[in-house]
């Protein structure tokens, strides 16, 4: 459910960019071409973002879940970091070609993808102490540690929640 909510917020942001592009500029504004060059990609970016976000987020959740089962709930830090690498890797491989293919040179794509995965993974590492505390607090508050035994990993399973 959190993944779908994240997508909804992402989609809302992109829709606002598209609306901003469709609204005519003031009479004195002479930056329409540049503004349109950026925000005119909003529908394409929205579609690419949707596909990449869903695939990347579910990959992240799947890797985290499977690693938790195989480690017996140990090594949270490794699970958090590796699931981020896999999830952001999938996200980047899908997003950049769909959103920016033909707009930026293809030879630039690998460095953009690697940069995104690296920066998001570094962010995961930096906020990991906070994440650990939040997870520990939640487990104590709920009095349980959930394991995804016999779970259906179908991304369209939202209808059965």
Coordinates of N, CA and C in Angstrom, one line a residue:
X1 N 0.8 -1.2 0.0 CA 0.0 0.0 0.0 C 0.9 1.3 0.0
X2 N 2.0 1.2 0.7 CA 2.9 2.4 0.8 C 3.5 2.6 -0.6
X3 N 3.8 1.6 -1.3 CA 4.4 1.8 -2.7 C 3.4 2.4 -3.6
X4 N 2.1 2.0 -3.5 CA 1.1 2.6 -4.3 C 0.9 4.1 -3.9
X5 N 0.9 4.4 -2.6 CA 0.8 5.8 -2.1 C 1.9 6.6 -2.6
X6 N 3.1 6.1 -2.6 CA 4.3 6.8 -3.1 C 4.1 7.1 -4.6
X7 N 3.6 6.2 -5.3 CA 3.4 6.4 -6.7 C 2.4 7.5 -6.9
X8 N 1.3 7.5 -6.1 CA 0.3 8.5 -6.3 C 0.9 9.9 -6.0
X9 N 1.7 10.1 -5.1 CA 2.4 11.4 -4.8 C 3.3 11.8 -5.9
X10 N 4.0 10.8 -6.5 CA 4.9 11.1 -7.6 C 4.1 11.5 -8.8
X11 N 3.0 10.8 -9.1 CA 2.1 11.1 -10.2 C 1.5 12.5 -10.0
X12 N 1.1 12.9 -8.8 CA 0.6 14.2 -8.5 C 1.6 15.3 -8.9
X13 N 2.8 15.1 -8.5 CA 3.9 16.1 -8.8 C 4.0 16.2 -10.3
X14 N 4.1 15.2 -11.1 CA 4.2 15.2 -12.5 C 3.0 15.9 -13.2
X15 N 1.8 15.6 -12.7 CA 0.6 16.2 -13.2 C 0.7 17.8 -13.0
X16 N 1.2 18.2 -11.9 CA 1.3 19.6 -11.6 C 2.3 20.3 -12.6
X17 N 3.4 19.5 -12.9 CA 4.3 20.0 -13.9 C 3.7 20.2 -15.3
X18 N 2.8 19.2 -15.6 CA 2.1 19.3 -16.9 C 1.2 20.4 -17.0
X19 N 0.4 20.6 -15.9 CA -0.5 21.8 -15.8 C 0.2 23.1 -15.9
X20 N 1.4 23.2 -15.2 CA 2.2 24.4 -15.3 C 2.6 24.7 -16.7
X21 N 2.9 23.6 -17.5 CA 3.4 23.8 -18.9 C 2.2 24.2 -19.8
X22 N 1.0 23.8 -19.5 CA -0.2 24.1 -20.3 C -0.7 25.5 -20.1
X23 N -0.4 26.0 -18.9 CA -0.9 27.4 -18.6 C -0.1 28.4 -19.4
X24 N -0.7 29.3 -20.1 CA 0.1 30.3 -20.8 C 0.9 31.2 -19.9
X25 N 2.1 31.6 -20.3 CA 2.9 32.5 -19.5 C 2.4 33.9 -19.6
X26 N 2.9 34.7 -18.7 CA 2.5 36.2 -18.7 C 3.0 36.8 -20.0
X27 N 2.4 38.0 -20.3 CA 2.8 38.7 -21.6 C 4.3 39.0 -21.6
X28 N 4.9 39.3 -20.4 CA 6.3 39.7 -20.4 C 7.2 38.6 -20.3
X29 N 6.7 37.4 -20.1 CA 7.6 36.2 -20.0 C 8.1 35.8 -21.4
X30 N 9.4 35.6 -21.5 CA 10.1 35.2 -22.7 C 10.8 33.8 -22.6
X31 N 10.5 33.1 -21.6 CA 11.1 31.8 -21.4 C 10.2 30.6 -21.7
X32 N 9.2 30.8 -22.5 CA 8.3 29.7 -22.8 C 9.0 28.5 -23.4
X33 N 9.9 28.7 -24.3 CA 10.6 27.6 -25.0 C 11.4 26.7 -24.0
X34 N 12.1 27.3 -23.1 CA 12.9 26.6 -22.1 C 12.0 25.9 -21.1
X35 N 10.9 26.6 -20.7 CA 10.0 26.0 -19.7 C 9.3 24.8 -20.3
X36 N 8.9 25.0 -21.6 CA 8.2 23.8 -22.3 C 9.2 22.7 -22.5
X37 N 10.4 23.0 -22.8 CA 11.4 21.9 -23.0 C 11.6 21.1 -21.8
X38 N 11.5 21.7 -20.6 CA 11.5 20.9 -19.3 C 10.2 20.3 -19.0
X39 N 9.2 21.1 -18.9 CA 7.9 20.5 -18.4 C 7.0 19.9 -19.5
X40 N 7.4 20.1 -20.7 CA 6.7 19.4 -21.8 C 6.9 17.9 -21.8
X41 N 7.9 17.5 -21.2 CA 8.2 16.0 -21.0 C 7.4 15.4 -19.9
X42 N 6.6 16.2 -19.2 CA 5.9 15.6 -18.1 C 5.0 14.4 -18.3
X43 N 4.2 14.3 -19.4 CA 3.5 13.1 -19.6 C 4.4 11.9 -19.9
X44 N 5.5 12.1 -20.6 CA 6.4 11.0 -20.9 C 7.1 10.6 -19.6
X45 N 7.5 11.6 -18.8 CA 8.2 11.3 -17.6 C 7.2 10.6 -16.6
X46 N 6.0 11.0 -16.6 CA 5.0 10.4 -15.8 C 4.8 8.9 -16.1
X47 N 4.8 8.5 -17.3 CA 4.6 7.1 -17.7 C 5.9 6.4 -17.3
X48 N 7.1 6.9 -17.7 CA 8.3 6.3 -17.4 C 8.5 6.1 -15.9
X49 N 8.1 7.2 -15.1 CA 8.2 7.2 -13.7 C 7.3 6.1 -13.1
X50 N 6.1 6.0 -13.6 CA 5.2 5.0 -13.1 C 5.7 3.6 -13.2
X51 N 6.2 3.3 -14.4 CA 6.7 2.0 -14.7 C 7.9 1.7 -13.9
X52 N 8.9 2.6 -13.9 CA 10.1 2.5 -13.1 C 9.9 2.4 -11.6
X53 N 9.0 3.3 -11.1 CA 8.8 3.3 -9.7 C 8.1 2.0 -9.2
X54 N 7.1 1.5 -9.9 CA 6.5 0.3 -9.5 C 7.4 -0.9 -9.6
X55 N 8.2 -1.0 -10.7 CA 9.1 -2.2 -10.8 C 10.2 -2.1 -9.8
X56 N 10.8 -0.9 -9.6 CA 11.9 -0.7 -8.7 C 11.5 -0.9 -7.2
X57 N 10.3 -0.3 -6.9 CA 9.8 -0.5 -5.5 C 9.5 -1.9 -5.1
X58 N 8.8 -2.6 -6.0 CA 8.5 -4.0 -5.7 C 9.8 -4.9 -5.8
X59 N 10.7 -4.5 -6.6 CA 12.0 -5.3 -6.5 C 12.7 -5.1 -5.2
X60 N 12.7 -3.8 -4.7 CA 13.3 -3.5 -3.4 C 12.6 -4.3 -2.3
X61 N 11.2 -4.3 -2.3 CA 10.5 -5.0 -1.3 C 10.7 -6.5 -1.4
X62 N 10.8 -7.0 -2.6 CA 11.0 -8.5 -2.8 C 12.3 -8.9 -2.2
X63 N 13.4 -8.1 -2.6 CA 14.7 -8.4 -2.1 C 14.8 -8.4 -0.6
X64 N 14.2 -7.3 -0.1 CA 14.2 -7.1 1.4 C 13.5 -8.3 2.1
X65 N 12.4 -8.7 1.6 CA 11.6 -9.8 2.1 C 12.3 -11.1 2.0
X66 N 12.8 -11.4 0.9 CA 13.5 -12.7 0.7 C 14.8 -12.8 1.5
X67 N 15.5 -11.7 1.6 CA 16.7 -11.7 2.4 C 16.4 -11.8 3.9
X68 N 15.3 -11.2 4.4 CA 14.9 -11.4 5.8 C 14.6 -12.8 6.1
X69 N 13.9 -13.5 5.1 CA 13.6 -14.9 5.3 C 14.8 -15.8 5.4
X70 N 15.7 -15.5 4.4 CA 16.9 -16.4 4.4 C 17.9 -16.1 5.5
X71 N 17.9 -14.9 6.1 CA 18.8 -14.6 7.2 C 18.1 -14.8 8.6
X72 N 16.9 -15.2 8.6 CA 16.2 -15.4 9.8 C 16.0 -14.0 10.6
X73 N 15.9 -13.0 9.8 CA 15.6 -11.6 10.4 C 16.9 -10.9 10.8
X74 N 18.0 -11.4 10.5 CA 19.3 -10.8 10.9 C 19.7 -9.9 9.8
X75 N 20.8 -9.1 10.0 CA 21.5 -8.2 9.1 C 20.6 -7.2 8.4
X76 N 19.8 -6.5 9.2 CA 18.9 -5.5 8.6 C 19.7 -4.5 7.8
X77 N 20.8 -4.0 8.2 CA 21.6 -3.0 7.4 C 21.9 -3.5 6.1
X78 N 22.4 -4.7 6.0 CA 22.7 -5.3 4.7 C 21.5 -5.5 3.8
X79 N 20.4 -5.9 4.4 CA 19.1 -6.0 3.7 C 18.7 -4.7 3.1
X80 N 18.7 -3.6 3.9 CA 18.3 -2.3 3.5 C 19.2 -1.8 2.4
X81 N 20.5 -1.9 2.5 CA 21.4 -1.4 1.5 C 21.3 -2.2 0.2
X82 N 21.3 -3.5 0.2 CA 21.2 -4.3 -1.0 C 19.9 -4.3 -1.7
X83 N 18.8 -4.2 -0.9 CA 17.5 -4.0 -1.5 C 17.4 -2.7 -2.3
X84 N 18.0 -1.7 -1.7 CA 18.1 -0.4 -2.4 C 18.9 -0.4 -3.7
X85 N 20.0 -1.1 -3.6 CA 20.8 -1.3 -4.9 C 20.0 -1.9 -6.0
X86 N 19.4 -3.0 -5.6 CA 18.6 -3.8 -6.6 C 17.4 -2.9 -7.1
X87 N 16.6 -2.4 -6.1 CA 15.4 -1.6 -6.5 C 15.8 -0.4 -7.3
X88 N 16.8 0.4 -6.9 CA 17.2 1.6 -7.7 C 17.8 1.2 -9.0
X89 N 18.5 0.0 -9.0 CA 19.0 -0.4 -10.3 C 17.9 -0.7 -11.3
X90 N 16.9 -1.4 -10.9 CA 15.8 -1.7 -11.8 C 15.1 -0.3 -12.2
X91 N 14.9 0.5 -11.2 CA 14.2 1.8 -11.5 C 15.0 2.6 -12.5
X92 N 16.3 2.7 -12.4 CA 17.1 3.5 -13.3 C 17.2 2.9 -14.7
X93 N 17.3 1.6 -14.8 CA 17.4 0.9 -16.1 C 16.1 1.1 -16.9
X94 N 15.0 1.2 -16.2 CA 13.7 1.5 -16.9 C 13.5 2.9 -17.1
X95 N 13.7 3.8 -16.1 CA 13.3 5.2 -16.2 C 14.1 6.0 -17.2
X96 N 15.4 5.9 -17.2 CA 16.2 6.8 -18.0 C 15.9 6.6 -19.5
X97 N 15.9 5.4 -20.0 CA 15.6 5.2 -21.5 C 14.2 5.7 -21.8
X98 N 13.2 5.3 -21.0 CA 11.9 5.7 -21.3 C 11.6 7.2 -21.2
X99 N 12.2 7.8 -20.2 CA 11.9 9.2 -20.0 C 12.8 10.1 -20.8
X100 N 14.0 9.8 -21.1 CA 14.9 10.7 -21.7 C 15.6 10.2 -23.0
X101 N 15.2 9.0 -23.4 CA 15.7 8.4 -24.6 C 15.4 9.3 -25.8
X102 N 16.4 9.7 -26.6 CA 16.2 10.6 -27.7 C 16.3 12.0 -27.3
X103 N 16.3 12.3 -26.0 CA 16.4 13.7 -25.6 C 17.8 14.0 -25.2
X104 N 18.4 13.0 -24.5 CA 19.9 13.2 -24.2 C 20.6 12.0 -24.9
X105 N 21.9 12.2 -25.2 CA 22.6 11.2 -25.9 C 22.6 9.8 -25.2
X106 N 22.5 8.8 -25.9 CA 22.4 7.4 -25.3 C 23.7 7.1 -24.6
X107 N 24.8 7.6 -25.0 CA 26.1 7.2 -24.3 C 26.1 7.9 -22.9
X108 N 25.3 8.8 -22.6 CA 25.2 9.4 -21.3 C 24.4 8.6 -20.3
X109 N 23.5 7.7 -20.9 CA 22.6 6.9 -20.0 C 23.3 6.1 -18.9
X110 N 24.3 5.3 -19.3 CA 24.9 4.5 -18.2 C 25.4 5.4 -17.0
X111 N 26.0 6.5 -17.3 CA 26.6 7.3 -16.2 C 25.4 7.9 -15.4
X112 N 24.3 8.3 -16.0 CA 23.1 8.8 -15.3 C 22.6 7.7 -14.4
X113 N 22.4 6.5 -14.9 CA 21.9 5.4 -14.2 C 22.8 5.0 -13.0
X114 N 24.1 4.9 -13.2 CA 25.0 4.6 -12.1 C 25.0 5.7 -11.1
X115 N 25.0 6.9 -11.5 CA 24.9 8.1 -10.6 C 23.7 8.0 -9.7
X116 N 22.5 7.7 -10.3 CA 21.3 7.7 -9.5 C 21.4 6.5 -8.5
X117 N 21.8 5.4 -8.9 CA 21.8 4.2 -8.0 C 22.8 4.5 -6.9
X118 N 24.0 5.1 -7.2 CA 25.0 5.4 -6.2 C 24.5 6.4 -5.2
X119 N 23.9 7.5 -5.7 CA 23.4 8.6 -4.8 C 22.3 8.1 -3.9
X120 N 21.4 7.3 -4.4 CA 20.3 6.9 -3.6 C 20.7 5.8 -2.6
X121 N 21.7 5.0 -3.0 CA 22.3 4.1 -2.0 C 23.1 4.8 -0.9
X122 N 23.8 5.8 -1.3 CA 24.5 6.6 -0.3 C 23.5 7.2 0.7
X123 N 22.4 7.7 0.1 CA 21.4 8.3 1.0 C 20.9 7.3 2.0
X124 N 20.6 6.1 1.4 CA 20.1 5.0 2.3 C 21.1 4.7 3.4
X125 N 22.4 4.7 3.1 CA 23.4 4.5 4.1 C 23.4 5.6 5.2
X126 N 23.3 6.9 4.7 CA 23.3 8.0 5.6 C 22.1 8.0 6.6
X127 N 20.9 7.6 6.1 CA 19.8 7.7 6.9 C 19.5 6.3 7.6
X128 N 20.4 5.4 7.4 CA 20.2 4.0 8.0 C 20.1 4.1 9.5
X129 N 20.9 4.9 10.3 CA 20.7 4.9 11.7 C 19.3 5.3 12.1
X130 N 18.7 6.3 11.4 CA 17.3 6.7 11.7 C 16.4 5.6 11.3
X131 N 16.6 4.9 10.2 CA 15.7 3.8 9.8 C 15.7 2.7 10.8
X132 N 16.9 2.4 11.3 CA 17.0 1.3 12.3 C 16.2 1.6 13.5
X133 N 16.3 2.9 14.0 CA 15.6 3.3 15.2 C 14.0 3.2 14.9
X134 N 13.6 3.6 13.8 CA 12.2 3.6 13.4 C 11.7 2.2 13.4
X135 N 12.5 1.3 12.8 CA 12.1 -0.1 12.7 C 12.0 -0.7 14.1
X136 N 13.0 -0.5 14.9 CA 13.0 -1.0 16.3 C 11.8 -0.5 17.1
X137 N 11.6 0.8 17.0 CA 10.4 1.4 17.7 C 9.1 0.7 17.2
X138 N 9.0 0.5 15.9 CA 7.7 -0.1 15.4 C 7.6 -1.5 15.9
X139 N 8.6 -2.3 15.9 CA 8.5 -3.7 16.3 C 8.2 -3.7 17.8
X140 N 8.7 -2.8 18.6 CA 8.4 -2.8 20.0 C 7.0 -2.3 20.3
X141 N 6.6 -1.3 19.5 CA 5.2 -0.8 19.7 C 4.1 -1.8 19.2
X142 N 4.4 -2.5 18.1 CA 3.5 -3.5 17.6 C 3.6 -4.9 18.3
X143 N 4.7 -5.1 19.0 CA 5.0 -6.4 19.7 C 5.0 -7.5 18.7
X144 N 5.6 -7.2 17.5 CA 5.8 -8.3 16.6 C 6.9 -8.0 15.5
X145 N 7.4 -9.0 15.0 CA 8.4 -8.9 13.9 C 7.9 -9.7 12.7
X146 N 7.4 -9.1 11.7 CA 6.7 -9.8 10.6 C 7.7 -10.4 9.7
X147 N 7.4 -11.7 9.3 CA 8.1 -12.4 8.3 C 7.2 -12.7 7.1
X148 N 7.6 -12.5 5.9 CA 6.7 -12.7 4.8 C 6.7 -14.2 4.3
X149 N 6.3 -15.1 5.2 CA 6.2 -16.5 4.9 C 4.9 -16.7 4.0
X150 N 5.1 -17.5 3.0 CA 4.0 -17.8 2.1 C 3.2 -16.6 1.5
X151 N 4.0 -15.6 1.2 CA 3.4 -14.3 0.7 C 3.3 -14.4 -0.8
X152 N 2.3 -13.7 -1.4 CA 2.1 -13.6 -2.8 C 2.8 -12.3 -3.2
X153 N 3.8 -12.4 -4.1 CA 4.5 -11.2 -4.5 C 3.9 -10.5 -5.7
X154 N 2.7 -10.9 -6.1 CA 2.1 -10.3 -7.2 C 1.8 -8.8 -7.0
X155 N 2.4 -7.9 -7.8 CA 2.2 -6.5 -7.6 C 0.8 -6.0 -7.7
X156 N -0.1 -6.7 -8.3 CA -1.4 -6.3 -8.5 C -2.3 -6.9 -7.4
X157 N -1.7 -7.4 -6.3 CA -2.4 -8.0 -5.2 C -3.1 -6.9 -4.3
X158 N -3.0 -5.7 -4.7 CA -3.6 -4.6 -3.9 C -5.1 -4.8 -3.8
X159 N -5.7 -5.4 -4.8 CA -7.2 -5.6 -4.7 C -7.6 -6.7 -3.7
X160 N -6.6 -7.4 -3.2 CA -6.9 -8.5 -2.2 C -6.5 -8.1 -0.8
X161 N -6.0 -6.8 -0.6 CA -5.6 -6.4 0.8 C -6.8 -6.2 1.7

